[in-house]
Amino acid sequence: MSKHLTLSDRAIIEKYLAQDMPFSYIAKRLHRSPSAISREVKNHRCFVNGYRYSDNPCINYRSCIRRNLCDQESIYSCHHRCKNCTEFNCNELCSQFVSFNCEALSKPPYVCTGCPDEKKCKRNHAYYTAHRAHAEYSKQLHDARAGIRTSPERLMELNDLLMPLVNKGQSINHIFASHGKEIGLSEKTIYNYIDQHAFHIRNIDLPKKVRYRQRQNRPHEVLMKMDYKCRQGRTYTDFTSYMEQNPKLSIVEMDTVIGARGSGNVLMTMLFRNTNFMLIFLLPDKSQASVNAVFDKLTLLLGLDLFRKLFPVILTDNGTEFKGVHNLEFTENGARRTRIFYCDPQASWQKGRIEKNHVLIRQILPKGTKFSTLSDESVHLITEHINSVTRELFENQTPFDLMSQKDEYKKLLDTLGLQPIPINEVCLKPALLKRK
């Protein structure tokens, strides 16, 4: 049961007050304490003035003609009535003063509903109305939750903590993974403070805080048909069928990232779905031979058995660089090392993990960047920083953390010489390569 009274609860209170029921009876019907009902009525009742003609709270104000209540001797006698006096408060001097405020309203039920003298009483009246009470409480609740309730000194401390990390391209979720206890607030609160300009950070500084365009659900018939020989037996439908028969096999997604036109070099990426760990390789061009060279190099470094364990199933798109399927699936000696499957045309969402990870690459290498200046050392550094980012999907563990849980993955990291970056030193900005 919610601790907040609903509009229906308040309607029941209004109904039983009209029937002159005690708070204990109402509380039992709503499964609340009598004190909770008492506070609700007292805090949200509305007052209606009786026959008031001025700000003077005396009920006899209109008919009062009394003079000289103050008994002040003066050369000139006072010709004004005491109720109009601006020097003394006649209510404090007059023995016939009767307040508009009824004493009965200071006792339960705190309202005039059910009072036998309600219609002829000239004093202020108090009533409880469900809709008015609910609207007033909702406004109080909204005001209590709105605004910034952190001191300016504390905001400056948080700004000094967050600003350098955000400038490195770290997300708020990544920062909370290492500084959550130090911050002492929720991620939602930090985002709200950024929206309210409490820090020097702006939404444009947060790479993940964007609005995605709503996807269009295109019918399957509209998609372009591709009948390449390499796709025979390797379509996405074949992929789902194969994984249903072999659910324990790990899946690797594969794709390429290109730079500015004419820059030559291309990045080939391979992502392990179960850990979100992404390998990045620098290719001299976007050709089948360059992709085959990466497969042959990995097979040579890892050994055929380990390669089969790490890359049993690979899902990729229909790029021309991946069409040499026989050379990818088999070694020069004819031994099978993996199985290649292709996504449907214009359906990049079928390998969404790697597409989303490409966003991290683009933070370091924005579109239009020439890859001709990249070296293997630069790509190695990019790989380490990207895989050191915490992932909310895996309870704020980094891909490096997940890879260290299995021996075959550890061997892969050792073979390629990949090491995690300390969480506070992770940088996802172009400045990463400039300071190298």
mmCIF file of C-alpha atoms in Angstrom, residues 229-436:
data_model
loop_
_atom_site.group_PDB
_atom_site.id
_atom_site.type_symbol
_atom_site.label_atom_id
_atom_site.label_comp_id
_atom_site.label_asym_id
_atom_site.label_seq_id
_atom_site.Cartn_x
_atom_site.Cartn_y
_atom_site.Cartn_z
ATOM 1 C CA LYS A 229 26.466 -17.619 -53.586
ATOM 2 C CA CYS A 230 28.229 -16.821 -50.321
ATOM 3 C CA ARG A 231 24.843 -16.321 -48.624
ATOM 4 C CA GLN A 232 23.524 -19.769 -49.518
ATOM 5 C CA GLY A 233 23.064 -21.587 -46.232
ATOM 6 C CA ARG A 234 24.429 -18.601 -44.343
ATOM 7 C CA THR A 235 21.450 -16.195 -44.105
ATOM 8 C CA TYR A 236 20.179 -14.758 -40.855
ATOM 9 C CA THR A 237 17.437 -17.391 -40.804
ATOM 10 C CA ASP A 238 20.117 -20.071 -41.087
ATOM 11 C CA PHE A 239 21.974 -18.340 -38.274
ATOM 12 C CA THR A 240 19.009 -18.448 -35.879
ATOM 13 C CA SER A 241 18.364 -22.109 -36.736
ATOM 14 C CA TYR A 242 21.992 -23.019 -36.153
ATOM 15 C CA MET A 243 22.079 -21.223 -32.791
ATOM 16 C CA GLU A 244 18.917 -23.014 -31.671
ATOM 17 C CA GLN A 245 20.746 -26.284 -32.262
ATOM 18 C CA ASN A 246 23.985 -25.010 -30.662
ATOM 19 C CA PRO A 247 22.930 -22.541 -27.924
ATOM 20 C CA LYS A 248 26.205 -22.819 -25.984
ATOM 21 C CA LEU A 249 28.382 -21.471 -28.776
ATOM 22 C CA SER A 250 29.551 -17.873 -28.393
ATOM 23 C CA ILE A 251 28.712 -15.352 -31.121
ATOM 24 C CA VAL A 252 31.127 -12.840 -32.609
ATOM 25 C CA GLU A 253 29.847 -9.861 -34.618
ATOM 26 C CA MET A 254 32.091 -8.466 -37.358
ATOM 27 C CA ASP A 255 32.072 -5.199 -39.301
ATOM 28 C CA THR A 256 34.301 -2.460 -40.746
ATOM 29 C CA VAL A 257 34.631 1.268 -40.044
ATOM 30 C CA ILE A 258 35.886 3.592 -42.778
ATOM 31 C CA GLY A 259 37.438 7.030 -42.491
ATOM 32 C CA ALA A 260 37.407 10.019 -44.816
ATOM 33 C CA ARG A 261 37.293 9.328 -48.526
ATOM 34 C CA GLY A 262 40.653 8.503 -49.961
ATOM 35 C CA SER A 263 42.262 7.945 -46.547
ATOM 36 C CA GLY A 264 43.153 4.357 -47.438
ATOM 37 C CA ASN A 265 43.217 2.575 -44.096
ATOM 38 C CA VAL A 266 40.122 0.817 -42.726
ATOM 39 C CA LEU A 267 39.263 -0.542 -39.277
ATOM 40 C CA MET A 268 37.901 -4.053 -38.945
ATOM 41 C CA THR A 269 36.039 -4.784 -35.709
ATOM 42 C CA MET A 270 35.078 -8.065 -34.037
ATOM 43 C CA LEU A 271 32.860 -8.072 -30.935
ATOM 44 C CA PHE A 272 32.158 -10.932 -28.511
ATOM 45 C CA ARG A 273 28.451 -10.732 -27.661
ATOM 46 C CA ASN A 274 28.740 -12.334 -24.228
ATOM 47 C CA THR A 275 31.303 -9.803 -22.989
ATOM 48 C CA ASN A 276 30.936 -6.777 -25.329
ATOM 49 C CA PHE A 277 34.707 -6.937 -25.820
ATOM 50 C CA MET A 278 35.685 -5.497 -29.191
ATOM 51 C CA LEU A 279 38.836 -6.229 -31.147
ATOM 52 C CA ILE A 280 39.967 -3.599 -33.638
ATOM 53 C CA PHE A 281 42.386 -4.256 -36.491
ATOM 54 C CA LEU A 282 43.944 -1.758 -38.886
ATOM 55 C CA LEU A 283 43.608 -2.823 -42.541
ATOM 56 C CA PRO A 284 45.444 -1.209 -45.473
ATOM 57 C CA ASP A 285 42.252 -1.310 -47.546
ATOM 58 C CA LYS A 286 38.726 -2.646 -47.615
ATOM 59 C CA SER A 287 39.415 -5.854 -49.514
ATOM 60 C CA GLN A 288 38.857 -9.560 -49.008
ATOM 61 C CA ALA A 289 42.589 -10.151 -48.927
ATOM 62 C CA SER A 290 43.051 -7.765 -45.992
ATOM 63 C CA VAL A 291 40.273 -9.482 -44.002
ATOM 64 C CA ASN A 292 41.690 -12.921 -44.788
ATOM 65 C CA ALA A 293 45.084 -11.754 -43.563
ATOM 66 C CA VAL A 294 43.618 -10.889 -40.146
ATOM 67 C CA PHE A 295 42.015 -14.344 -39.860
ATOM 68 C CA ASP A 296 45.257 -16.072 -40.858
ATOM 69 C CA LYS A 297 47.264 -13.976 -38.400
ATOM 70 C CA LEU A 298 44.883 -14.752 -35.507
ATOM 71 C CA THR A 299 44.928 -18.451 -36.382
ATOM 72 C CA LEU A 300 48.738 -18.436 -36.379
ATOM 73 C CA LEU A 301 49.009 -16.571 -33.057
ATOM 74 C CA LEU A 302 46.284 -18.441 -31.179
ATOM 75 C CA GLY A 303 46.449 -21.861 -32.759
ATOM 76 C CA LEU A 304 43.588 -23.527 -34.608
ATOM 77 C CA ASP A 305 41.961 -25.100 -31.522
ATOM 78 C CA LEU A 306 41.865 -21.851 -29.554
ATOM 79 C CA PHE A 307 40.638 -19.926 -32.602
ATOM 80 C CA ARG A 308 37.728 -22.388 -32.937
ATOM 81 C CA LYS A 309 36.783 -21.866 -29.267
ATOM 82 C CA LEU A 310 36.928 -18.083 -29.480
ATOM 83 C CA PHE A 311 35.318 -17.602 -32.918
ATOM 84 C CA PRO A 312 32.930 -20.540 -33.481
ATOM 85 C CA VAL A 313 30.187 -18.382 -35.068
ATOM 86 C CA ILE A 314 30.671 -15.006 -36.771
ATOM 87 C CA LEU A 315 27.775 -12.772 -37.833
ATOM 88 C CA THR A 316 28.554 -9.996 -40.302
ATOM 89 C CA ASP A 317 26.951 -7.804 -42.952
ATOM 90 C CA ASN A 318 26.948 -8.109 -46.716
ATOM 91 C CA GLY A 319 30.013 -5.970 -47.405
ATOM 92 C CA THR A 320 32.178 -7.048 -50.331
ATOM 93 C CA GLU A 321 35.186 -7.447 -48.020
ATOM 94 C CA PHE A 322 33.448 -10.407 -46.319
ATOM 95 C CA LYS A 323 32.415 -12.249 -49.491
ATOM 96 C CA GLY A 324 35.454 -14.529 -49.552
ATOM 97 C CA VAL A 325 33.629 -16.846 -47.213
ATOM 98 C CA HIS A 326 35.576 -20.033 -48.008
ATOM 99 C CA ASN A 327 38.929 -18.450 -47.134
ATOM 100 C CA LEU A 328 37.432 -17.111 -43.883
ATOM 101 C CA GLU A 329 35.833 -20.362 -42.756
ATOM 102 C CA PHE A 330 38.745 -22.631 -43.701
ATOM 103 C CA THR A 331 42.504 -22.505 -43.323
ATOM 104 C CA GLU A 332 44.907 -22.988 -46.232
ATOM 105 C CA ASN A 333 45.024 -26.703 -45.358
ATOM 106 C CA GLY A 334 41.218 -26.993 -45.641
ATOM 107 C CA ALA A 335 40.522 -27.248 -41.893
ATOM 108 C CA ARG A 336 37.362 -25.517 -40.698
ATOM 109 C CA ARG A 337 38.034 -22.757 -38.181
ATOM 110 C CA THR A 338 34.688 -20.916 -37.979
ATOM 111 C CA ARG A 339 31.217 -20.471 -39.476
ATOM 112 C CA ILE A 340 30.186 -17.219 -41.177
ATOM 113 C CA PHE A 341 26.587 -15.961 -41.351
ATOM 114 C CA TYR A 342 25.215 -12.810 -42.956
ATOM 115 C CA CYS A 343 22.588 -10.367 -41.729
ATOM 116 C CA ASP A 344 19.615 -9.527 -43.895
ATOM 117 C CA PRO A 345 20.115 -6.580 -46.254
ATOM 118 C CA GLN A 346 19.431 -3.176 -44.640
ATOM 119 C CA ALA A 347 19.070 -4.841 -41.208
ATOM 120 C CA SER A 348 22.079 -3.644 -39.236
ATOM 121 C CA TRP A 349 20.056 -4.028 -36.029
ATOM 122 C CA GLN A 350 20.618 -7.789 -36.283
ATOM 123 C CA LYS A 351 24.180 -7.119 -35.102
ATOM 124 C CA GLY A 352 23.298 -4.150 -32.926
ATOM 125 C CA ARG A 353 25.967 -4.738 -30.279
ATOM 126 C CA ILE A 354 28.845 -3.944 -32.597
ATOM 127 C CA GLU A 355 26.985 -1.045 -34.230
ATOM 128 C CA LYS A 356 26.504 0.535 -30.822
ATOM 129 C CA ASN A 357 30.168 0.031 -29.961
ATOM 130 C CA HIS A 358 31.134 1.875 -33.124
ATOM 131 C CA VAL A 359 29.735 4.981 -31.418
ATOM 132 C CA LEU A 360 32.654 4.753 -28.973
ATOM 133 C CA ILE A 361 35.091 4.607 -31.883
ATOM 134 C CA ARG A 362 33.483 7.677 -33.443
ATOM 135 C CA GLN A 363 33.965 9.596 -30.213
ATOM 136 C CA ILE A 364 37.719 9.164 -30.680
ATOM 137 C CA LEU A 365 37.702 9.184 -34.473
ATOM 138 C CA PRO A 366 34.800 11.424 -35.605
ATOM 139 C CA LYS A 367 33.381 11.049 -39.096
ATOM 140 C CA GLY A 368 35.639 12.717 -41.626
ATOM 141 C CA THR A 369 38.826 11.701 -39.802
ATOM 142 C CA LYS A 370 41.556 10.400 -42.065
ATOM 143 C CA PHE A 371 42.672 6.914 -41.024
ATOM 144 C CA SER A 372 45.879 7.201 -43.067
ATOM 145 C CA THR A 373 47.631 8.668 -40.022
ATOM 146 C CA LEU A 374 46.678 5.759 -37.781
ATOM 147 C CA SER A 375 49.217 3.184 -36.692
ATOM 148 C CA ASP A 376 48.889 -0.224 -35.103
ATOM 149 C CA GLU A 377 49.937 1.333 -31.776
ATOM 150 C CA SER A 378 47.130 3.919 -32.027
ATOM 151 C CA VAL A 379 44.515 1.254 -32.775
ATOM 152 C CA HIS A 380 45.870 -0.842 -29.901
ATOM 153 C CA LEU A 381 45.412 2.124 -27.539
ATOM 154 C CA ILE A 382 41.882 2.795 -28.801
ATOM 155 C CA THR A 383 40.983 -0.851 -28.207
ATOM 156 C CA GLU A 384 42.194 -0.732 -24.602
ATOM 157 C CA HIS A 385 40.319 2.470 -23.751
ATOM 158 C CA ILE A 386 37.029 1.398 -25.336
ATOM 159 C CA ASN A 387 37.074 -1.971 -23.553
ATOM 160 C CA SER A 388 37.765 -0.254 -20.221
ATOM 161 C CA VAL A 389 34.411 1.542 -20.248
ATOM 162 C CA THR A 390 31.875 0.164 -17.763
ATOM 163 C CA ARG A 391 28.709 -1.324 -19.235
ATOM 164 C CA GLU A 392 25.371 -0.920 -17.503
ATOM 165 C CA LEU A 393 24.176 -4.054 -19.312
ATOM 166 C CA PHE A 394 26.723 -6.117 -17.344
ATOM 167 C CA GLU A 395 26.153 -4.475 -13.925
ATOM 168 C CA ASN A 396 28.828 -1.835 -14.530
ATOM 169 C CA GLN A 397 31.594 -4.312 -15.269
ATOM 170 C CA THR A 398 34.023 -3.539 -18.056
ATOM 171 C CA PRO A 399 34.595 -5.911 -21.009
ATOM 172 C CA PHE A 400 38.074 -6.521 -19.597
ATOM 173 C CA ASP A 401 36.487 -7.704 -16.319
ATOM 174 C CA LEU A 402 34.270 -10.155 -18.176
ATOM 175 C CA MET A 403 37.094 -11.425 -20.407
ATOM 176 C CA SER A 404 39.252 -12.231 -17.386
ATOM 177 C CA GLN A 405 36.707 -14.794 -16.161
ATOM 178 C CA LYS A 406 37.548 -17.447 -18.774
ATOM 179 C CA ASP A 407 40.942 -18.968 -19.557
ATOM 180 C CA GLU A 408 40.562 -18.867 -23.354
ATOM 181 C CA TYR A 409 39.762 -15.157 -23.222
ATOM 182 C CA LYS A 410 42.746 -14.532 -20.959
ATOM 183 C CA LYS A 411 44.995 -16.236 -23.520
ATOM 184 C CA LEU A 412 43.568 -13.976 -26.227
ATOM 185 C CA LEU A 413 44.333 -10.849 -24.201
ATOM 186 C CA ASP A 414 47.849 -12.044 -23.376
ATOM 187 C CA THR A 415 48.541 -12.978 -26.995
ATOM 188 C CA LEU A 416 47.430 -9.579 -28.304
ATOM 189 C CA GLY A 417 49.035 -7.694 -25.386
ATOM 190 C CA LEU A 418 45.824 -5.929 -24.338
ATOM 191 C CA GLN A 419 45.721 -4.401 -20.841
ATOM 192 C CA PRO A 420 42.835 -2.584 -19.079
ATOM 193 C CA ILE A 421 43.080 1.161 -18.513
ATOM 194 C CA PRO A 422 42.444 2.512 -14.959
ATOM 195 C CA ILE A 423 38.836 3.627 -14.825
ATOM 196 C CA ASN A 424 39.654 7.276 -14.102
ATOM 197 C CA GLU A 425 42.125 7.470 -16.996
ATOM 198 C CA VAL A 426 39.736 6.259 -19.700
ATOM 199 C CA CYS A 427 39.551 8.823 -22.510
ATOM 200 C CA LEU A 428 37.116 8.711 -25.423
ATOM 201 C CA LYS A 429 38.085 11.948 -27.117
ATOM 202 C CA PRO A 430 40.326 12.747 -30.112
ATOM 203 C CA ALA A 431 42.812 14.074 -27.562
ATOM 204 C CA LEU A 432 43.639 10.434 -26.727
ATOM 205 C CA LEU A 433 45.745 10.080 -29.888
ATOM 206 C CA LYS A 434 47.232 13.574 -29.658
ATOM 207 C CA ARG A 435 48.745 12.920 -26.242
ATOM 208 C CA LYS A 436 50.051 9.493 -27.212
#
